[in-house]
Amino acid sequence: MTNPAENTADQALSERLGRLRIVLVETSHPGNIGATARAMKTMGLKRLALVNPREFPSAAATANASGADDILHVASRHESLAEAIADCGMVVGTTARPRYLEWPVESPRAMAQAVMTLPSNTHCALVFGREQSGLSNEELALCQRVIRIPTDETFSSLNLAQAVQICAYELRLAALAEAPLKLATDQEPLATAKETADAIEHLLRVMERVEFYNPARPKRLPDRLHRLINRSDLKRSEVRILRGFLTAIEELGQARA
Ligand code: SAH
């Protein structure tokens, strides 16, 4: 018979891991998708999302999954990264290159600890890039945090599924550690990626209206706004305040027109 205390601990672990999603963007080699499923299953992660995979389903994916094909069967497919992460309150990008200088790049360990303190109803996505070129700057701009597995500086690019394995392991270690005491205090969900993206669009619309922003010459404003807002881990109620303020400006403009 199983010990009831063990059951509760297992349940808590699978709840903590259950809100995590691995997102693979435009994977070229189906074998990497299978190996990712295997890496996930060994660490108790279940939800895989695929953005425009080159070949899937595929025999090579199933072979490399080595028994983790249940994860492949329920993997979701998406046309864009924005769609794959729309309901997530926390989106973490990964990069092999220390190129993302304007963004504080964290270790998977620091990220995993931060993720475990999120409100339990907040979904979290970890996003992995293309084998050849990684994630684009536009895709990284959709992320609230960026992590890099610390490697030798002269040879920093891991195989995709191996990168997933290391991150999944860190998440499992963090989930196995004692539940953070502070969890009970604030359970208000973070705004989802879709809510945040809509708010940024609204902000750009109003900026255009007051002639602060010219979409014909955007420079880097949209990218920078994404970074600014995504860095703030906004809660749903905070996004509502921002949108309400923007609507008030729009209405004032209309009343004066
Ligand atoms: N030449 C590409 C390498 C992509 S490797 C580039 O320079 O970006 C494919 C994917 O594996 C990356 O997009 C990332 O998601 C993951 N990956 C590989 N090495 C990594 C590392 N050191 N840290 C974090 N993620 C890594």
mmCIF file of N, CA, C and O and ligand atoms in Angstrom, residues 23-25 32 93-97 99 105-106 108 127-135 147-152 155-164 166-167, ligand 1:
data_model
loop_
_atom_site.group_PDB
_atom_site.id
_atom_site.type_symbol
_atom_site.label_atom_id
_atom_site.label_comp_id
_atom_site.label_asym_id
_atom_site.label_seq_id
_atom_site.Cartn_x
_atom_site.Cartn_y
_atom_site.Cartn_z
ATOM 1 N N VAL A 23 7.927 24.712 -25.184
ATOM 2 C CA VAL A 23 7.545 25.142 -26.532
ATOM 3 C C VAL A 23 8.772 25.039 -27.437
ATOM 4 O O VAL A 23 9.819 25.608 -27.122
ATOM 5 N N LEU A 24 8.632 24.317 -28.540
ATOM 6 C CA LEU A 24 9.727 24.215 -29.515
ATOM 7 C C LEU A 24 9.328 25.010 -30.754
ATOM 8 O O LEU A 24 8.274 24.761 -31.336
ATOM 9 N N VAL A 25 10.177 25.946 -31.155
ATOM 10 C CA VAL A 25 9.853 26.803 -32.296
ATOM 11 C C VAL A 25 10.569 26.302 -33.559
ATOM 12 O O VAL A 25 11.803 26.195 -33.591
ATOM 13 N N ASN A 32 14.742 15.463 -32.737
ATOM 14 C CA ASN A 32 14.871 16.356 -31.577
ATOM 15 C C ASN A 32 13.537 16.515 -30.846
ATOM 16 O O ASN A 32 13.522 16.722 -29.628
ATOM 17 N N GLY A 93 12.374 32.592 -22.296
ATOM 18 C CA GLY A 93 13.091 32.264 -23.527
ATOM 19 C C GLY A 93 14.450 31.666 -23.198
ATOM 20 O O GLY A 93 14.970 31.845 -22.088
ATOM 21 N N THR A 94 15.027 30.956 -24.162
ATOM 22 C CA THR A 94 16.360 30.380 -23.956
ATOM 23 C C THR A 94 17.276 30.863 -25.073
ATOM 24 O O THR A 94 16.832 31.052 -26.202
ATOM 25 N N THR A 95 18.525 31.060 -24.763
ATOM 26 C CA THR A 95 19.459 31.454 -25.809
ATOM 27 C C THR A 95 20.813 30.797 -25.575
ATOM 28 O O THR A 95 21.258 30.668 -24.427
ATOM 29 N N ALA A 96 21.423 30.373 -26.668
ATOM 30 C CA ALA A 96 22.749 29.770 -26.568
ATOM 31 C C ALA A 96 23.824 30.844 -26.589
ATOM 32 O O ALA A 96 24.939 30.635 -26.147
ATOM 33 N N ARG A 97 23.441 31.997 -27.136
ATOM 34 C CA ARG A 97 24.446 33.063 -27.315
ATOM 35 C C ARG A 97 24.343 34.111 -26.232
ATOM 36 O O ARG A 97 23.240 34.500 -25.863
ATOM 37 N N ARG A 99 24.254 37.003 -26.573
ATOM 38 C CA ARG A 99 24.106 38.151 -27.468
ATOM 39 C C ARG A 99 23.099 39.160 -26.969
ATOM 40 O O ARG A 99 23.019 40.260 -27.445
ATOM 41 N N VAL A 105 20.344 38.093 -18.516
ATOM 42 C CA VAL A 105 20.234 36.667 -18.799
ATOM 43 C C VAL A 105 20.501 35.901 -17.507
ATOM 44 O O VAL A 105 21.500 36.130 -16.840
ATOM 45 N N GLU A 106 19.566 35.003 -17.167
ATOM 46 C CA GLU A 106 19.657 34.267 -15.906
ATOM 47 C C GLU A 106 20.124 32.841 -16.156
ATOM 48 O O GLU A 106 20.098 32.358 -17.290
ATOM 49 N N PRO A 108 19.381 28.696 -15.621
ATOM 50 C CA PRO A 108 18.173 27.875 -15.461
ATOM 51 C C PRO A 108 17.826 27.669 -13.985
ATOM 52 O O PRO A 108 16.657 27.600 -13.626
ATOM 53 N N VAL A 127 10.612 28.426 -23.765
ATOM 54 C CA VAL A 127 10.627 28.454 -25.224
ATOM 55 C C VAL A 127 12.024 28.160 -25.762
ATOM 56 O O VAL A 127 12.996 28.814 -25.361
ATOM 57 N N PHE A 128 12.098 27.197 -26.677
ATOM 58 C CA PHE A 128 13.375 26.785 -27.273
ATOM 59 C C PHE A 128 13.364 27.071 -28.768
ATOM 60 O O PHE A 128 12.355 26.875 -29.432
ATOM 61 N N GLY A 129 14.527 27.479 -29.290
ATOM 62 C CA GLY A 129 14.583 27.967 -30.672
ATOM 63 C C GLY A 129 14.981 26.917 -31.702
ATOM 64 O O GLY A 129 15.113 25.729 -31.407
ATOM 65 N N ARG A 130 15.170 27.409 -32.907
ATOM 66 C CA ARG A 130 15.534 26.570 -34.055
ATOM 67 C C ARG A 130 16.967 26.046 -33.899
ATOM 68 O O ARG A 130 17.830 26.781 -33.382
ATOM 69 N N GLU A 131 17.211 24.851 -34.432
ATOM 70 C CA GLU A 131 18.551 24.268 -34.311
ATOM 71 C C GLU A 131 19.604 25.174 -34.960
ATOM 72 O O GLU A 131 20.710 25.316 -34.448
ATOM 73 N N GLN A 132 19.248 25.778 -36.101
ATOM 74 C CA GLN A 132 20.245 26.579 -36.817
ATOM 75 C C GLN A 132 20.407 27.979 -36.245
ATOM 76 O O GLN A 132 21.509 28.477 -36.108
ATOM 77 N N SER A 133 19.283 28.608 -35.935
ATOM 78 C CA SER A 133 19.376 30.045 -35.650
ATOM 79 C C SER A 133 18.769 30.462 -34.320
ATOM 80 O O SER A 133 18.679 31.661 -34.023
ATOM 81 N N GLY A 134 18.298 29.528 -33.511
ATOM 82 C CA GLY A 134 17.750 29.898 -32.207
ATOM 83 C C GLY A 134 16.426 30.649 -32.320
ATOM 84 O O GLY A 134 15.647 30.427 -33.251
ATOM 85 N N LEU A 135 16.184 31.562 -31.393
ATOM 86 C CA LEU A 135 14.961 32.383 -31.405
ATOM 87 C C LEU A 135 15.291 33.748 -32.002
ATOM 88 O O LEU A 135 16.401 34.262 -31.804
ATOM 89 N N ILE A 147 16.962 32.857 -20.332
ATOM 90 C CA ILE A 147 17.971 32.064 -19.614
ATOM 91 C C ILE A 147 19.002 31.507 -20.594
ATOM 92 O O ILE A 147 18.731 31.312 -21.779
ATOM 93 N N ARG A 148 20.172 31.266 -20.056
ATOM 94 C CA ARG A 148 21.235 30.665 -20.830
ATOM 95 C C ARG A 148 21.911 29.639 -19.932
ATOM 96 O O ARG A 148 22.241 29.934 -18.774
ATOM 97 N N ILE A 149 22.087 28.444 -20.459
ATOM 98 C CA ILE A 149 22.800 27.421 -19.699
ATOM 99 C C ILE A 149 24.278 27.800 -19.765
ATOM 100 O O ILE A 149 24.815 27.969 -20.866
ATOM 101 N N PRO A 150 24.902 28.001 -18.612
ATOM 102 C CA PRO A 150 26.294 28.457 -18.654
ATOM 103 C C PRO A 150 27.191 27.359 -19.224
ATOM 104 O O PRO A 150 27.269 26.269 -18.669
ATOM 105 N N THR A 151 27.787 27.662 -20.348
ATOM 106 C CA THR A 151 28.647 26.687 -21.033
ATOM 107 C C THR A 151 30.033 27.297 -21.160
ATOM 108 O O THR A 151 30.237 28.460 -20.812
ATOM 109 N N ASP A 152 30.926 26.561 -21.745
ATOM 110 C CA ASP A 152 32.217 27.123 -22.133
ATOM 111 C C ASP A 152 31.941 28.261 -23.127
ATOM 112 O O ASP A 152 31.136 28.098 -24.052
ATOM 113 N N PHE A 155 32.163 27.529 -26.878
ATOM 114 C CA PHE A 155 31.350 26.479 -27.505
ATOM 115 C C PHE A 155 30.046 26.381 -26.726
ATOM 116 O O PHE A 155 29.889 25.585 -25.825
ATOM 117 N N SER A 156 29.085 27.253 -27.104
ATOM 118 C CA SER A 156 27.960 27.471 -26.186
ATOM 119 C C SER A 156 26.663 26.808 -26.610
ATOM 120 O O SER A 156 25.676 26.858 -25.889
ATOM 121 N N SER A 157 26.657 26.187 -27.803
ATOM 122 C CA SER A 157 25.385 25.702 -28.320
ATOM 123 C C SER A 157 25.172 24.214 -28.037
ATOM 124 O O SER A 157 25.871 23.367 -28.576
ATOM 125 N N LEU A 158 24.193 23.927 -27.179
ATOM 126 C CA LEU A 158 23.872 22.530 -26.881
ATOM 127 C C LEU A 158 22.890 21.997 -27.918
ATOM 128 O O LEU A 158 22.165 22.774 -28.542
ATOM 129 N N ASN A 159 22.829 20.689 -28.023
ATOM 130 C CA ASN A 159 21.759 20.080 -28.802
ATOM 131 C C ASN A 159 20.429 20.482 -28.153
ATOM 132 O O ASN A 159 20.321 20.573 -26.928
ATOM 133 N N LEU A 160 19.431 20.717 -28.994
ATOM 134 C CA LEU A 160 18.139 21.215 -28.516
ATOM 135 C C LEU A 160 17.558 20.376 -27.364
ATOM 136 O O LEU A 160 17.199 20.904 -26.307
ATOM 137 N N ALA A 161 17.476 19.053 -27.573
ATOM 138 C CA ALA A 161 16.839 18.212 -26.544
ATOM 139 C C ALA A 161 17.686 18.153 -25.273
ATOM 140 O O ALA A 161 17.159 18.010 -24.168
ATOM 141 N N GLN A 162 18.997 18.292 -25.421
ATOM 142 C CA GLN A 162 19.857 18.308 -24.228
ATOM 143 C C GLN A 162 19.643 19.598 -23.440
ATOM 144 O O GLN A 162 19.670 19.587 -22.201
ATOM 145 N N ALA A 163 19.410 20.685 -24.159
ATOM 146 C CA ALA A 163 19.105 21.944 -23.467
ATOM 147 C C ALA A 163 17.778 21.802 -22.715
ATOM 148 O O ALA A 163 17.650 22.235 -21.565
ATOM 149 N N VAL A 164 16.798 21.168 -23.351
ATOM 150 C CA VAL A 164 15.509 20.939 -22.679
ATOM 151 C C VAL A 164 15.736 20.085 -21.428
ATOM 152 O O VAL A 164 15.188 20.361 -20.357
ATOM 153 N N ILE A 166 18.349 19.756 -19.454
ATOM 154 C CA ILE A 166 18.965 20.485 -18.330
ATOM 155 C C ILE A 166 17.939 21.410 -17.665
ATOM 156 O O ILE A 166 17.818 21.451 -16.437
ATOM 157 N N CYS A 167 17.161 22.105 -18.476
ATOM 158 C CA CYS A 167 16.162 23.027 -17.892
ATOM 159 C C CYS A 167 15.093 22.239 -17.144
ATOM 160 O O CYS A 167 14.665 22.635 -16.052
HETATM 161 N N1 SAH B 1 23.028 28.590 -33.488
HETATM 162 C C1 SAH B 1 21.929 28.774 -32.614
HETATM 163 C C2 SAH B 1 21.903 27.643 -31.629
HETATM 164 C C3 SAH B 1 20.595 27.126 -31.462
HETATM 165 S S1 SAH B 1 20.610 25.676 -30.493
HETATM 166 C C4 SAH B 1 22.077 30.115 -31.883
HETATM 167 O O1 SAH B 1 23.156 30.650 -31.941
HETATM 168 O O2 SAH B 1 21.144 30.622 -31.283
HETATM 169 C C5 SAH B 1 18.874 25.370 -30.439
HETATM 170 C C6 SAH B 1 18.191 25.783 -29.188
HETATM 171 O O3 SAH B 1 18.680 25.011 -28.089
HETATM 172 C C7 SAH B 1 18.371 27.225 -28.767
HETATM 173 O O4 SAH B 1 17.490 28.094 -29.442
HETATM 174 C C8 SAH B 1 18.023 27.134 -27.303
HETATM 175 O O5 SAH B 1 16.629 27.038 -27.153
HETATM 176 C C9 SAH B 1 18.638 25.793 -26.906
HETATM 177 N N2 SAH B 1 20.019 25.947 -26.405
HETATM 178 C C10 SAH B 1 21.151 25.480 -26.945
HETATM 179 N N3 SAH B 1 22.226 25.811 -26.191
HETATM 180 C C11 SAH B 1 21.744 26.524 -25.140
HETATM 181 C C12 SAH B 1 22.355 27.165 -24.000
HETATM 182 N N4 SAH B 1 23.670 27.169 -23.801
HETATM 183 N N5 SAH B 1 21.524 27.789 -23.128
HETATM 184 C C13 SAH B 1 20.185 27.820 -23.308
HETATM 185 N N6 SAH B 1 19.581 27.242 -24.361
HETATM 186 C C14 SAH B 1 20.335 26.600 -25.261
#
